[in-house]
Amino acid sequence: MAIQITAVRLSGGTMHEHITHLWWTNPADGKTGHNTRAQIVTWIEDKNGQAYTSDAGGHRAEVVVVTPPRGEKYLQTRADGVWTNNLLALPRR
């Protein structure tokens, strides 16, 4: 199952590390929901979950887990092998 991330909530800053919650939709069945960053990280790593963002032109960017040398894991997008800011460009909630 692949979900499309549609909105984010940040706290304490404006970078990827500050994303605390993500809103999503499952295009396969129309279900929607929201989860904490930690829940999405676990889902991707432990359950083989897949997430992506999509812009108005339909271009997709894969959401991947980043493991920094220090601190908590966070999420960032990668499109065609290039790290992008697609998550930070999503609407805020």
PDB file of N, CA, C and O in Angstrom, residues 19 22 25 27 29 44 48 53 57 60 62 69-70 77-78 81 85 90:
ATOM      1  N   ILE A  19       8.862  18.207  11.606  1.00  0.00           N
ATOM      2  CA  ILE A  19       7.556  17.633  11.249  1.00  0.00           C
ATOM      3  C   ILE A  19       7.132  16.698  12.379  1.00  0.00           C
ATOM      4  O   ILE A  19       7.863  15.779  12.739  1.00  0.00           O
ATOM      5  N   LEU A  22       1.645  13.965  10.114  1.00  0.00           N
ATOM      6  CA  LEU A  22       1.437  13.949   8.670  1.00  0.00           C
ATOM      7  C   LEU A  22       0.021  13.480   8.372  1.00  0.00           C
ATOM      8  O   LEU A  22      -0.464  12.527   8.974  1.00  0.00           O
ATOM      9  N   THR A  25      -3.710  10.293   2.410  1.00  0.00           N
ATOM     10  CA  THR A  25      -4.838   9.629   1.770  1.00  0.00           C
ATOM     11  C   THR A  25      -4.313   8.379   1.080  1.00  0.00           C
ATOM     12  O   THR A  25      -3.171   8.357   0.624  1.00  0.00           O
ATOM     13  N   PRO A  27      -4.946   6.451  -2.100  1.00  0.00           N
ATOM     14  CA  PRO A  27      -5.681   6.542  -3.366  1.00  0.00           C
ATOM     15  C   PRO A  27      -6.370   5.238  -3.765  1.00  0.00           C
ATOM     16  O   PRO A  27      -7.355   5.264  -4.502  1.00  0.00           O
ATOM     17  N   ASP A  29      -8.133   3.152  -1.871  1.00  0.00           N
ATOM     18  CA  ASP A  29      -9.461   2.953  -1.283  1.00  0.00           C
ATOM     19  C   ASP A  29     -10.125   4.241  -0.792  1.00  0.00           C
ATOM     20  O   ASP A  29     -11.227   4.211  -0.267  1.00  0.00           O
ATOM     21  N   ILE A  44       6.911   2.638   7.693  1.00  0.00           N
ATOM     22  CA  ILE A  44       7.783   2.499   6.526  1.00  0.00           C
ATOM     23  C   ILE A  44       8.867   1.454   6.796  1.00  0.00           C
ATOM     24  O   ILE A  44       9.115   0.575   5.972  1.00  0.00           O
ATOM     25  N   ASN A  48       7.060  -2.257   5.675  1.00  0.00           N
ATOM     26  CA  ASN A  48       7.283  -2.065   4.237  1.00  0.00           C
ATOM     27  C   ASN A  48       6.305  -1.062   3.637  1.00  0.00           C
ATOM     28  O   ASN A  48       5.927  -1.191   2.471  1.00  0.00           O
ATOM     29  N   THR A  53       4.720  12.155  -2.032  1.00  0.00           N
ATOM     30  CA  THR A  53       4.003  13.404  -2.249  1.00  0.00           C
ATOM     31  C   THR A  53       3.778  13.531  -3.746  1.00  0.00           C
ATOM     32  O   THR A  53       4.457  12.883  -4.542  1.00  0.00           O
ATOM     33  N   GLY A  57       1.347  18.888 -11.030  1.00  0.00           N
ATOM     34  CA  GLY A  57       1.648  18.292 -12.325  1.00  0.00           C
ATOM     35  C   GLY A  57       1.686  16.771 -12.295  1.00  0.00           C
ATOM     36  O   GLY A  57       1.946  16.135 -13.309  1.00  0.00           O
ATOM     37  N   ARG A  60       5.686  12.697  -8.648  1.00  0.00           N
ATOM     38  CA  ARG A  60       5.749  12.079  -7.331  1.00  0.00           C
ATOM     39  C   ARG A  60       7.162  12.130  -6.765  1.00  0.00           C
ATOM     40  O   ARG A  60       8.132  12.050  -7.509  1.00  0.00           O
ATOM     41  N   GLU A  62       9.218  10.252  -3.503  1.00  0.00           N
ATOM     42  CA  GLU A  62       9.161   9.217  -2.476  1.00  0.00           C
ATOM     43  C   GLU A  62       9.496   9.808  -1.107  1.00  0.00           C
ATOM     44  O   GLU A  62      10.432  10.593  -0.960  1.00  0.00           O
ATOM     45  N   PRO A  69      22.942  11.279  12.606  1.00  0.00           N
ATOM     46  CA  PRO A  69      23.916  10.773  13.569  1.00  0.00           C
ATOM     47  C   PRO A  69      23.437  10.938  15.016  1.00  0.00           C
ATOM     48  O   PRO A  69      23.743  10.133  15.872  1.00  0.00           O
ATOM     49  N   ARG A  70      22.686  11.992  15.252  1.00  0.00           N
ATOM     50  CA  ARG A  70      22.096  12.242  16.575  1.00  0.00           C
ATOM     51  C   ARG A  70      20.659  12.671  16.405  1.00  0.00           C
ATOM     52  O   ARG A  70      20.292  13.272  15.417  1.00  0.00           O
ATOM     53  N   THR A  77      11.718  13.842   1.408  1.00  0.00           N
ATOM     54  CA  THR A  77      11.378  13.297   0.096  1.00  0.00           C
ATOM     55  C   THR A  77      12.607  13.218  -0.796  1.00  0.00           C
ATOM     56  O   THR A  77      13.554  13.989  -0.661  1.00  0.00           O
ATOM     57  N   ARG A  78      12.526  12.263  -1.713  1.00  0.00           N
ATOM     58  CA  ARG A  78      13.584  12.087  -2.699  1.00  0.00           C
ATOM     59  C   ARG A  78      12.905  11.817  -4.030  1.00  0.00           C
ATOM     60  O   ARG A  78      12.047  10.935  -4.134  1.00  0.00           O
ATOM     61  N   GLY A  81      16.373  10.338  -7.158  1.00  0.00           N
ATOM     62  CA  GLY A  81      17.648  10.248  -6.461  1.00  0.00           C
ATOM     63  C   GLY A  81      18.131  11.538  -5.832  1.00  0.00           C
ATOM     64  O   GLY A  81      19.222  11.593  -5.275  1.00  0.00           O
ATOM     65  N   ASN A  85      12.415  19.111  -0.966  1.00  0.00           N
ATOM     66  CA  ASN A  85      11.660  19.706   0.133  1.00  0.00           C
ATOM     67  C   ASN A  85      10.151  19.583  -0.071  1.00  0.00           C
ATOM     68  O   ASN A  85       9.394  20.404   0.426  1.00  0.00           O
ATOM     69  N   LEU A  90       4.079  21.238   1.505  1.00  0.00           N
ATOM     70  CA  LEU A  90       2.676  20.857   1.691  1.00  0.00           C
ATOM     71  C   LEU A  90       1.944  21.826   2.619  1.00  0.00           C
ATOM     72  O   LEU A  90       2.588  22.526   3.415  1.00  0.00           O
TER      73      LEU A  90
END
